[in-house]
Short mmCIF file of C-alpha atoms in Angstrom, two decimals:
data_model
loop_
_atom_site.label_atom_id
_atom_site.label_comp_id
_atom_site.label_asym_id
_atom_site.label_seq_id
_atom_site.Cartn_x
_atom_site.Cartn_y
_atom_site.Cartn_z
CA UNK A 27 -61.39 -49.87 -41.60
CA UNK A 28 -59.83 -47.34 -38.85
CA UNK A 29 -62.24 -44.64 -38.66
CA UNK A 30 -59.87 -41.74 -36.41
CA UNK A 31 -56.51 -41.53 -37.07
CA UNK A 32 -54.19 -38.09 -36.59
CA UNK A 33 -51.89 -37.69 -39.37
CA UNK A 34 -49.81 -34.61 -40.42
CA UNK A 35 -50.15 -34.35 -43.79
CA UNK A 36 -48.44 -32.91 -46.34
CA UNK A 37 -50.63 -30.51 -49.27
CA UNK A 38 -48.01 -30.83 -51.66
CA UNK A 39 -50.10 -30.12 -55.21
CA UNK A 40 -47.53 -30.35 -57.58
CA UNK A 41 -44.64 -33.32 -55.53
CA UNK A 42 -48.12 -35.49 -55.53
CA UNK A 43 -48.50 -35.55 -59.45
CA UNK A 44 -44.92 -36.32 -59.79
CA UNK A 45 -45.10 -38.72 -56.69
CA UNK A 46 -47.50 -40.83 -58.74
CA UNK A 47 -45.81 -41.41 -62.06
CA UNK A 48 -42.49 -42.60 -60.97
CA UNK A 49 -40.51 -43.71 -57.85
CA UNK A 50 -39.51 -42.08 -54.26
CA UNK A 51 -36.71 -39.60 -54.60
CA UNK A 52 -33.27 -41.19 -53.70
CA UNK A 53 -34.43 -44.42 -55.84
CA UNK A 54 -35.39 -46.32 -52.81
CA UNK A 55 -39.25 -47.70 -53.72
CA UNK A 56 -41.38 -48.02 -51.13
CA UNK A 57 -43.05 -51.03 -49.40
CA UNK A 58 -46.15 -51.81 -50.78
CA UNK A 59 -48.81 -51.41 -47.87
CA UNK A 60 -51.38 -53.64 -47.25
CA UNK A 61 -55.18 -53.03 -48.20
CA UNK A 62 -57.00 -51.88 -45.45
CA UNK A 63 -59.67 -54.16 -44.50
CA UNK A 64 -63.12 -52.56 -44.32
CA UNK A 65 -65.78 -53.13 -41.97
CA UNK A 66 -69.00 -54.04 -44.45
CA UNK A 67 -72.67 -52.05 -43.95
CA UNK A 68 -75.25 -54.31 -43.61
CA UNK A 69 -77.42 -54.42 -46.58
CA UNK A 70 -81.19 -54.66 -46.72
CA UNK A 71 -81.28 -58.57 -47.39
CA UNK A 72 -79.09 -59.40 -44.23
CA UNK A 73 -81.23 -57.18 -42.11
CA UNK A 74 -84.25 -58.66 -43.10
CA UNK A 75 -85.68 -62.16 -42.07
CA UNK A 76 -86.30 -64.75 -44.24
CA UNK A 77 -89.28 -64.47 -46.58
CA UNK A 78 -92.10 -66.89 -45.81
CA UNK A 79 -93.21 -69.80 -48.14
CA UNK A 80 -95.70 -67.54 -49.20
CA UNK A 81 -94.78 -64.28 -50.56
CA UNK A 82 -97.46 -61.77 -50.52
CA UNK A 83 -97.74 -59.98 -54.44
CA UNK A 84 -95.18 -57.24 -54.87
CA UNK A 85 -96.55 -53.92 -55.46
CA UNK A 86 -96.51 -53.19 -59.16
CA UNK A 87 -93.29 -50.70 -60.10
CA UNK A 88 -95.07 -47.38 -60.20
CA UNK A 89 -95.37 -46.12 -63.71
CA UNK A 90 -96.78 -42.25 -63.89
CA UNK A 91 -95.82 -39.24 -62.99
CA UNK A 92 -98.65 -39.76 -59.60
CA UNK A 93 -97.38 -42.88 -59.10
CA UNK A 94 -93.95 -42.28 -59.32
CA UNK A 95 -94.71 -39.27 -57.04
CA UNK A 96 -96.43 -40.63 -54.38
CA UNK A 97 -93.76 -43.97 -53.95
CA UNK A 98 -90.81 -40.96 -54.09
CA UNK A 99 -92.90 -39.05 -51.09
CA UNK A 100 -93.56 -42.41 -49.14
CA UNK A 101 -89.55 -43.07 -49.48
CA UNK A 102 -88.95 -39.54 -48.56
CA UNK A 103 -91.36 -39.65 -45.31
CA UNK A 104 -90.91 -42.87 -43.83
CA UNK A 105 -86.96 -42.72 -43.41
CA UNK A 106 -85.34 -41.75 -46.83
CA UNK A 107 -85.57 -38.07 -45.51
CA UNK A 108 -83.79 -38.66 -42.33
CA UNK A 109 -81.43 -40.86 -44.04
CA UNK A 110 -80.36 -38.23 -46.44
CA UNK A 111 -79.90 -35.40 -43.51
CA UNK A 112 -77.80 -37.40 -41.69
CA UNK A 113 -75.72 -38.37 -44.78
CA UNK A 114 -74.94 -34.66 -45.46
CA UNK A 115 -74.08 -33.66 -41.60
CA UNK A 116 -72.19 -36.63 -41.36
CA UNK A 117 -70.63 -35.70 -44.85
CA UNK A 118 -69.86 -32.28 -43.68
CA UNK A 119 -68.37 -33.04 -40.09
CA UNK A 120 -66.39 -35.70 -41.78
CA UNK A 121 -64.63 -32.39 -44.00
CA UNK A 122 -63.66 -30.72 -40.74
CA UNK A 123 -60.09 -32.45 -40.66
CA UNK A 124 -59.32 -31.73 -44.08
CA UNK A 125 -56.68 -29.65 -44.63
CA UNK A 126 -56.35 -26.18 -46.37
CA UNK A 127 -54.56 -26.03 -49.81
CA UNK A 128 -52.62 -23.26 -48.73
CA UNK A 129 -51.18 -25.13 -45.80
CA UNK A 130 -48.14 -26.88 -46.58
CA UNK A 131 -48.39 -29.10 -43.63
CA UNK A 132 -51.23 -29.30 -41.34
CA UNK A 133 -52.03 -31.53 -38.33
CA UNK A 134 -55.47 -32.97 -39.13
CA UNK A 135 -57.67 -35.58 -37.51
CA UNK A 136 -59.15 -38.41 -39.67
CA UNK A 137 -62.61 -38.64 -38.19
CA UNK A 138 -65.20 -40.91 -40.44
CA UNK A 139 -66.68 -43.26 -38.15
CA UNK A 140 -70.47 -40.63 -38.33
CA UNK A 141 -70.26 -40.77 -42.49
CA UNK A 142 -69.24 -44.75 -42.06
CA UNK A 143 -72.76 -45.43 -40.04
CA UNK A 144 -74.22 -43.13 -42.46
CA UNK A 145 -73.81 -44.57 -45.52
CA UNK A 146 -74.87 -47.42 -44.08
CA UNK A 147 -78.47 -46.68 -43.07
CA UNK A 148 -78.88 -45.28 -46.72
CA UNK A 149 -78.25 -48.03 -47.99
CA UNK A 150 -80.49 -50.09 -45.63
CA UNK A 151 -83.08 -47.98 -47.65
CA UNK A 152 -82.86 -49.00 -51.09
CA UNK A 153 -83.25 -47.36 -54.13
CA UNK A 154 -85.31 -44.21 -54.57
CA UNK A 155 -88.76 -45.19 -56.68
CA UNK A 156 -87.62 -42.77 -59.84
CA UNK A 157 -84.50 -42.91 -61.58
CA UNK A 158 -83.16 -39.26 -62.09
CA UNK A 159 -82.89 -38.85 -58.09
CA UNK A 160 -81.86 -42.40 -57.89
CA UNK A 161 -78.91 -42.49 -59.91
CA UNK A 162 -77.58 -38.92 -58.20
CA UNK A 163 -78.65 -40.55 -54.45
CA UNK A 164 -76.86 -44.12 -55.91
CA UNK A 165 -73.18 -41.53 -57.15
CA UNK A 166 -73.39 -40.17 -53.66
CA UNK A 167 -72.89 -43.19 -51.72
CA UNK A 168 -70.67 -44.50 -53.94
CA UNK A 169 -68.51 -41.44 -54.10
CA UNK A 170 -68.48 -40.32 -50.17
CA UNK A 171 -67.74 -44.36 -49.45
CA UNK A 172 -64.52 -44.19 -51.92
CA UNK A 173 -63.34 -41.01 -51.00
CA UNK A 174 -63.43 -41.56 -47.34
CA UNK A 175 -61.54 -45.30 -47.51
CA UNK A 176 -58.94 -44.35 -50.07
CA UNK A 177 -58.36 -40.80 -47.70
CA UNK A 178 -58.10 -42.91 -44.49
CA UNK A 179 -56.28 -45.29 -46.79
CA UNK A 180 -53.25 -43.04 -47.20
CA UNK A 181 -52.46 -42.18 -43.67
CA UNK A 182 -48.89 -43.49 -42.90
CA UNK A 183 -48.28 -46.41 -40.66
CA UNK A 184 -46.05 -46.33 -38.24
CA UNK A 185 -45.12 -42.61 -38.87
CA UNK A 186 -47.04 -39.15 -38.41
CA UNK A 187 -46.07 -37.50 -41.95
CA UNK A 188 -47.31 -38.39 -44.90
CA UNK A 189 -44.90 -38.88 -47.88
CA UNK A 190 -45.61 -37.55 -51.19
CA UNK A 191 -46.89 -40.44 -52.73
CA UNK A 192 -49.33 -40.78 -49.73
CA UNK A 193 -50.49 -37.20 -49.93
CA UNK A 194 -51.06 -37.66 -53.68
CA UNK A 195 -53.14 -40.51 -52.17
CA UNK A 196 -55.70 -38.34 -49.92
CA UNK A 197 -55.46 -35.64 -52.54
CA UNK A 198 -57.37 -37.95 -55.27
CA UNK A 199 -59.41 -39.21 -52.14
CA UNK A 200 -60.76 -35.84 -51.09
CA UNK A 201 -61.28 -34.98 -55.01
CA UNK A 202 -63.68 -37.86 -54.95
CA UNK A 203 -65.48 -37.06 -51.68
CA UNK A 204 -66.05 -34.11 -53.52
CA UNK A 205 -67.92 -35.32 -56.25
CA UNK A 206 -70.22 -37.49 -53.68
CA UNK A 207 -71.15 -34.17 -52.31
CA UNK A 208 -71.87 -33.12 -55.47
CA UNK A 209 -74.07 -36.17 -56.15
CA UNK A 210 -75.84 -35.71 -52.97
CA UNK A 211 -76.56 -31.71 -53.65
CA UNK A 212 -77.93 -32.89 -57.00
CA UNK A 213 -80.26 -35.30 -55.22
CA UNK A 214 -81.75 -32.72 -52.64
CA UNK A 215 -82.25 -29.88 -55.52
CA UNK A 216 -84.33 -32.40 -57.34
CA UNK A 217 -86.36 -33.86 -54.52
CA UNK A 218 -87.37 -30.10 -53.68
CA UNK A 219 -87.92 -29.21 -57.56
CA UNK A 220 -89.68 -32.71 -58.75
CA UNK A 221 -91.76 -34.10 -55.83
CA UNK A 222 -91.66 -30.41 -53.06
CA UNK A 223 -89.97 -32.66 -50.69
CA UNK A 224 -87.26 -31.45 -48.78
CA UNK A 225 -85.80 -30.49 -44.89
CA UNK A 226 -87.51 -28.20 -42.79
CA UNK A 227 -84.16 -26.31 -42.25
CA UNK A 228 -80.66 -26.45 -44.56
CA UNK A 229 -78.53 -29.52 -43.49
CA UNK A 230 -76.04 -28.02 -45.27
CA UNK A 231 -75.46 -25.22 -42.74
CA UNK A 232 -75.05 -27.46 -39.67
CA UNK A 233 -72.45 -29.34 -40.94
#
């Protein structure tokens, strides 16, 4: 997908919700656009070589609370860590371009090609060995990756402004970059309050 784009666009709260449940003003309906075409992360198995005819026996799925704690710190220390920190700044620079909601129109750069590599390394790690913090880290991903393509998504081609319908478009985006963010806070307060793991300085505040 295009990862910088400039686009004036128009914060138009109340046009957008009308914008959505019926046709352009003056009747005329506009072209359908095509989907953008996204650029795929790798995932772990591409990344990976092929197993060998002989696998070696998988480590058994740790069980209690020491188990569960240790595989969470290991995840934590040899990469997951980083890969989190990164996702927030990324997350956070990504937000710089996003316009004020008292603006009516504001001239705003499109800038998620950091968040797009990212996501991407986090999901080269897998899934977090406990389910609470996985399921938050999983949202997060999910949620950041959605918002992002369906904000770049409704940049106008061919024009500068947006139309309504368009900036009803990166409105519900941004709403569900949001709740990634969310995710992702939810998955650094546990980390710190389960298993004591967590940055040596706020991510949060260099974004």
């Amino acid at each position: 997908m295009p990862l910088l784009l400039t686009v004036v666009t128009a914060v138009l709260l109340t046009a957008c919700v009308g914008a959505e449940s019926g046709p352009a003003s003056g009747g005329a309906t506009p072209p359908a656009r095509p989907t953008p075409t996204a650029t795929s992360s790798p995932t772990p198995s591409s990344a990976r070589p092929s197993s060998p005819t002989t696998s070696p026996t998988a480590s058994p799925t740790p069980s209690t609370a020491a188990e569960i704690t240790e595989a969470v710190t290991q995840w934590y220390e040899y990469g997951g860590g980083t890969a989190m920190v990164s996702l927030i700044e990324e997350a956070e620079k990504a937000q710089s371009g996003r316009p004020g909601e008292e603006e009516e129109f504001a001239l705003v750069i499109l800038d998620f090609s950091g968040l797009d590599e990212a996501l991407g390394t986090a999901r080269l790690f897998g899934s977090i060995p406990d389910p609470k913090t996985q399921k938050t880290w999983s949202d997060a991903i999910d949620r950041l990756d959605e918002g992002a393509r369906e904000v770049l998504a409704s940049a106008p081609e061919g024009r500068t402004f947006q139309s309504p319908t368009e900036a009803g478009q990166a409105l519900r985006g941004w709403n569900t970059f949001d709740e990634g963010l969310k995710s992702l806070k939810k998955t650094v307060a546990r980390l710190d309050r389960a298993f004591g793991l967590k940055p040596p300085s706020d991510p949060w505040e260099k974004g």
